C-alpha positions in Angstrom: 54.6 -75.7 191.1 52.8 -78.4 193.2 50.0 -78.5 190.6 52.4 -79.1 187.8 54.1 -81.9 189.8 50.8 -83.5 190.4 50.0 -83.4 186.6 53.4 -84.8 185.8 53.0 -87.7 188.2 49.6 -88.4 186.7 51.1 -88.5 183.2 53.9 -90.8 184.4 51.5 -93.2 186.1 49.0 -93.3 183.3 51.4 -92.9 180.3 50.1 -96.1 178.7 46.5 -95.2 179.0 47.1 -91.6 177.8 49.1 -93.0 174.9 46.3 -95.3 173.8 43.8 -92.5 174.3 45.8 -90.1 172.1 46.2 -92.8 169.5 42.5 -93.5 169.4 41.7 -89.8 169.1 44.2 -89.3 166.3 42.7 -92.4 164.5 39.2 -91.0 164.9 40.3 -87.7 163.5 42.0 -89.3 160.6 38.9 -91.3 159.8 36.8 -88.2 159.8 39.2 -86.5 157.5 39.3 -89.4 155.1 35.5 -89.6 155.1 35.0 -86.0 154.2 38.0 -85.2 152.0 39.1 -88.5 150.3 36.1 -90.8 150.3 33.7 -90.5 147.3 31.2 -93.2 146.6 31.3 -94.2 142.9 27.6 -95.1 142.8 28.0 -98.0 140.5 28.8 -101.7 140.7 32.0 -100.8 142.6 30.2 -99.5 145.7 30.7 -102.5 147.9 34.4 -103.1 147.0 35.2 -99.4 147.2 33.6 -99.1 150.7 35.3 -102.2 152.0 38.7 -101.0 150.9 38.2 -97.7 152.8 36.9 -99.5 155.8 39.3 -102.4 156.1 42.6 -101.5 154.3 43.4 -98.5 156.6 42.6 -100.7 159.6 45.0 -103.3 158.3 47.7 -100.7 157.7 47.2 -99.3 161.2 47.3 -102.8 162.7 50.6 -103.6 160.9 52.0 -100.2 161.9 51.2 -101.1 165.5 53.6 -104.0 165.2 56.2 -102.0 163.4 56.4 -99.1 165.9 56.4 -101.4 169.0 59.9 -101.9 170.4 58.8 -105.1 172.0 58.2 -106.6 168.5 61.8 -106.1 167.6 63.0 -107.3 171.0 60.9 -110.5 170.4 62.1 -111.3 166.9 65.6 -109.8 166.6 68.1 -112.6 166.3 65.5 -115.4 166.9 66.4 -117.2 163.7 70.1 -117.7 164.7 70.1 -117.3 168.4 69.7 -120.8 170.0 68.8 -119.3 173.4 65.6 -117.8 172.0 64.0 -121.0 170.8 63.8 -124.7 171.4 62.8 -124.1 175.0 59.1 -124.5 176.0 59.4 -121.7 178.5 60.8 -119.3 176.0 58.1 -120.3 173.5 55.3 -119.7 176.0 56.8 -116.3 177.0 57.1 -115.4 173.3 53.5 -116.2 172.7 52.4 -114.2 175.7 54.5 -111.2 174.6 53.1 -111.5 171.1 49.5 -111.5 172.3 50.2 -108.4 174.4 51.8 -106.6 171.4 48.8 -107.7 169.3 46.3 -106.2 171.8 48.2 -102.9 171.7 48.3 -103.0 167.9 44.5 -103.5 167.7 43.6 -100.2 169.4 44.0 -98.1 166.2 42.3 -100.4 163.7 39.3 -101.1 166.0 39.0 -97.3 166.6 39.0 -96.7 162.8 36.3 -99.3 162.1 34.2 -98.2 165.0 34.2 -94.5 164.1 33.6 -95.4 160.4 30.6 -97.4 161.4 29.2 -94.7 163.7 29.7 -92.2 160.9 27.8 -94.4 158.4 29.1 -93.1 155.1 31.2 -96.2 154.2 28.4 -98.6 155.2 25.8 -96.6 153.3 27.8 -96.7 150.1 28.8 -100.4 150.5 25.3 -101.7 151.3 23.8 -99.8 148.4 26.0 -101.9 146.1 25.8 -105.2 148.0 23.9 -107.8 146.0 21.9 -109.5 148.7 18.3 -110.4 148.1 17.4 -110.2 151.8 19.0 -106.7 152.1 17.2 -105.5 149.0 13.9 -106.7 150.2 14.4 -105.1 153.6 15.4 -101.7 152.2 12.8 -101.7 149.3 9.9 -103.2 151.2 6.6 -101.4 150.3 8.5 -99.1 147.9 8.4 -98.5 144.2 9.4 -101.2 141.7 12.5 -99.4 140.6 13.9 -99.2 144.1 16.3 -102.2 143.8 17.6 -101.1 140.4 18.4 -97.5 141.4 19.6 -98.2 144.9 23.3 -98.0 144.1 22.9 -94.4 143.0 21.4 -93.4 146.3 24.6 -92.2 148.1 25.3 -89.7 145.2 21.7 -88.3 145.2 21.2 -89.5 141.6 18.5 -92.0 142.5 15.1 -91.7 140.7 13.3 -92.6 144.0 11.3 -89.9 145.7 13.2 -87.8 148.3 11.2 -89.1 151.3 11.9 -92.7 150.2 15.6 -91.9 149.7 15.8 -90.4 153.2 14.0 -93.4 154.7 16.5 -95.8 153.2 19.5 -93.6 154.3 18.2 -93.5 157.8 17.8 -97.3 157.8 21.4 -97.8 156.6 22.8 -95.3 159.1 20.9 -96.9 161.9 22.3 -100.4 161.0 25.8 -99.0 160.7 25.6 -97.3 164.1 24.2 -100.4 165.8 27.1 -102.4 164.4 29.5 -99.7 165.6 28.2 -99.6 169.1 28.0 -103.4 169.2 31.7 -103.6 168.3 32.6 -101.0 171.0 30.6 -102.8 173.6 32.1 -106.2 172.7 35.7 -104.7 172.9 35.0 -103.1 176.3 33.5 -106.3 177.7 36.4 -108.4 176.3 39.0 -106.0 177.7 37.3 -105.9 181.1 37.0 -109.7 181.3 40.6 -110.4 180.1 42.0 -107.8 182.5 40.1 -109.4 185.4 41.3 -112.9 184.5 44.9 -111.7 184.2 44.7 -109.9 187.5 43.2 -113.0 189.2 46.3 -115.1 188.0 48.8 -112.3 188.8 51.9 -113.7 190.7 52.2 -110.4 192.6 49.9 -108.2 194.7 48.3 -105.0 193.4 50.9 -102.7 195.1 53.8 -104.8 194.0 52.4 -104.8 190.4 52.2 -100.9 190.6 55.8 -100.8 191.8 56.8 -103.2 189.0 55.3 -100.9 186.4 57.0 -97.8 187.9 60.3 -99.7 188.0 60.0 -100.6 184.3 59.3 -97.0 183.3 62.3 -95.7 185.3 64.6 -98.5 184.1 63.8 -97.7 180.5 64.4 -94.0 181.0 67.7 -94.6 182.8 68.7 -97.3 180.2 68.3 -94.8 177.3 70.2 -92.1 179.3 73.1 -94.4 180.3 73.2 -95.9 176.8 73.5 -92.4 175.3 76.2 -91.4 177.8 78.2 -94.6 177.3 77.9 -94.3 173.5 79.1 -90.7 173.6 82.0 -91.6 175.8 83.0 -94.5 173.5 82.7 -92.4 170.4 84.8 -89.6 171.9 87.4 -92.1 173.0 87.6 -93.6 169.5 87.7 -90.2 167.8 90.5 -89.0 170.1 92.4 -92.1 169.3 92.0 -91.5 165.6 92.9 -87.8 165.5 95.7 -88.0 168.0 97.1 -91.2 166.4 97.5 -92.9 169.7 96.1 -96.0 171.4 92.6 -95.8 172.8 91.9 -95.5 176.5 90.4 -98.5 178.3 86.6 -98.3 178.4 84.7 -101.4 179.3 81.7 -102.2 177.1 79.3 -105.1 177.7 80.1 -108.1 175.4 77.6 -109.7 173.1 76.7 -112.4 175.6 75.7 -109.7 178.1 73.5 -107.9 175.5 71.9 -111.2 174.6 71.2 -112.0 178.3 69.3 -108.7 179.0 67.5 -108.9 175.6 65.8 -112.2 176.5 62.0 -112.3 177.2 61.2 -112.1 180.9 58.1 -112.7 183.0 57.8 -112.5 186.8 58.5 -115.6 188.8 57.6 -116.5 192.3 60.9 -118.3 192.9 63.1 -115.4 191.5 61.8 -112.0 192.3 63.5 -110.0 189.6 61.7 -107.1 187.9 63.5 -107.3 184.6 66.3 -109.1 182.7 68.7 -106.3 183.7 67.7 -106.7 187.3 68.3 -110.5 187.0 71.7 -109.9 185.2 72.8 -107.4 188.0 71.9 -109.7 190.8 73.6 -112.7 189.2 76.7 -110.7 188.6 76.6 -109.7 192.3 76.3 -113.3 193.4 79.1 -114.4 191.1 81.3 -111.6 192.6 80.6 -112.7 196.2 81.4 -116.3 195.2 84.6 -115.4 193.5 85.9 -113.2 196.4 85.2 -116.1 198.9 87.4 -118.5 197.0 90.8 -118.9 198.6 92.9 -120.0 195.6 91.6 -117.3 193.3 94.2 -115.2 191.5 94.0 -111.6 192.9 94.4 -109.7 189.6 91.7 -111.8 188.0 89.3 -111.0 190.9 89.9 -107.2 190.6 89.5 -107.4 186.9 86.2 -109.3 187.3 84.8 -106.9 189.9 85.6 -103.8 187.8 84.1 -105.4 184.7 80.9 -106.2 186.7 80.6 -102.7 187.9 80.9 -101.1 184.5 78.6 -103.7 182.9 75.9 -103.1 185.4 76.2 -99.3 185.1 76.0 -99.6 181.4 72.7 -101.5 181.6 70.8 -99.7 184.3 
């Protein structure tokens, strides 16, 4: 049992890394499947265009899907056209750009994996370069070869070239070598960029390493509890409304956060040295608590209003945890 608990803790701590790793593996597997089952070089003037479509269009689709499936994308853009709180502020714009860049980095994992694996495989590159009209490339591939090398080069991927088999194999090895060099260069560049950007971000981090780890764990737990509490509250509200409908009687009193509260916890948030909140919900709860303490200390406050405010605060916070 202790071993399973250790594995579970590891998964919870490294869920983001494991998620990106699984996405990269799935993308690599999809590229291999496309290369073997779907891709078929036309071996004519369409070689280059056909290969570029298979190399770049799936990468573009994966990149856009990365935006589409990210909940942070919709949290960033939902209501931004009509909600005055989400724009016109320099702080909000800077936070929005920061969040957008983070979403973009996450969305780039799948397309970069696709392109890298495709280049390491070499089939797309071989087909495309055999149809690419570049005098330098043609001279490089057909150097010290027969005169009909350039004219029959586009038929090479299909094995229909009139060139001798040793010459065809030599050209294929050259093209695959070029493709793999480009693939490994892309992977190395991405690794160096990721390491450098991570180091820079950690250098300018407003919190220490341990507090940053705590912040990440808090966000995971808050998201889990938010989904759980939202489901419970939605179920309770739905049952209340259905009971009211079928029994033809007035509904029971259930407090639900108003639109202003939802807007407040949906705002973009970044850690501040002056206000040590770990999320917008944490900030909302603490401010509600401060307002409650201020209200109870006021002498001329109406008592029923105070009780109503405190009850509303408790239910609102519970609904957002």
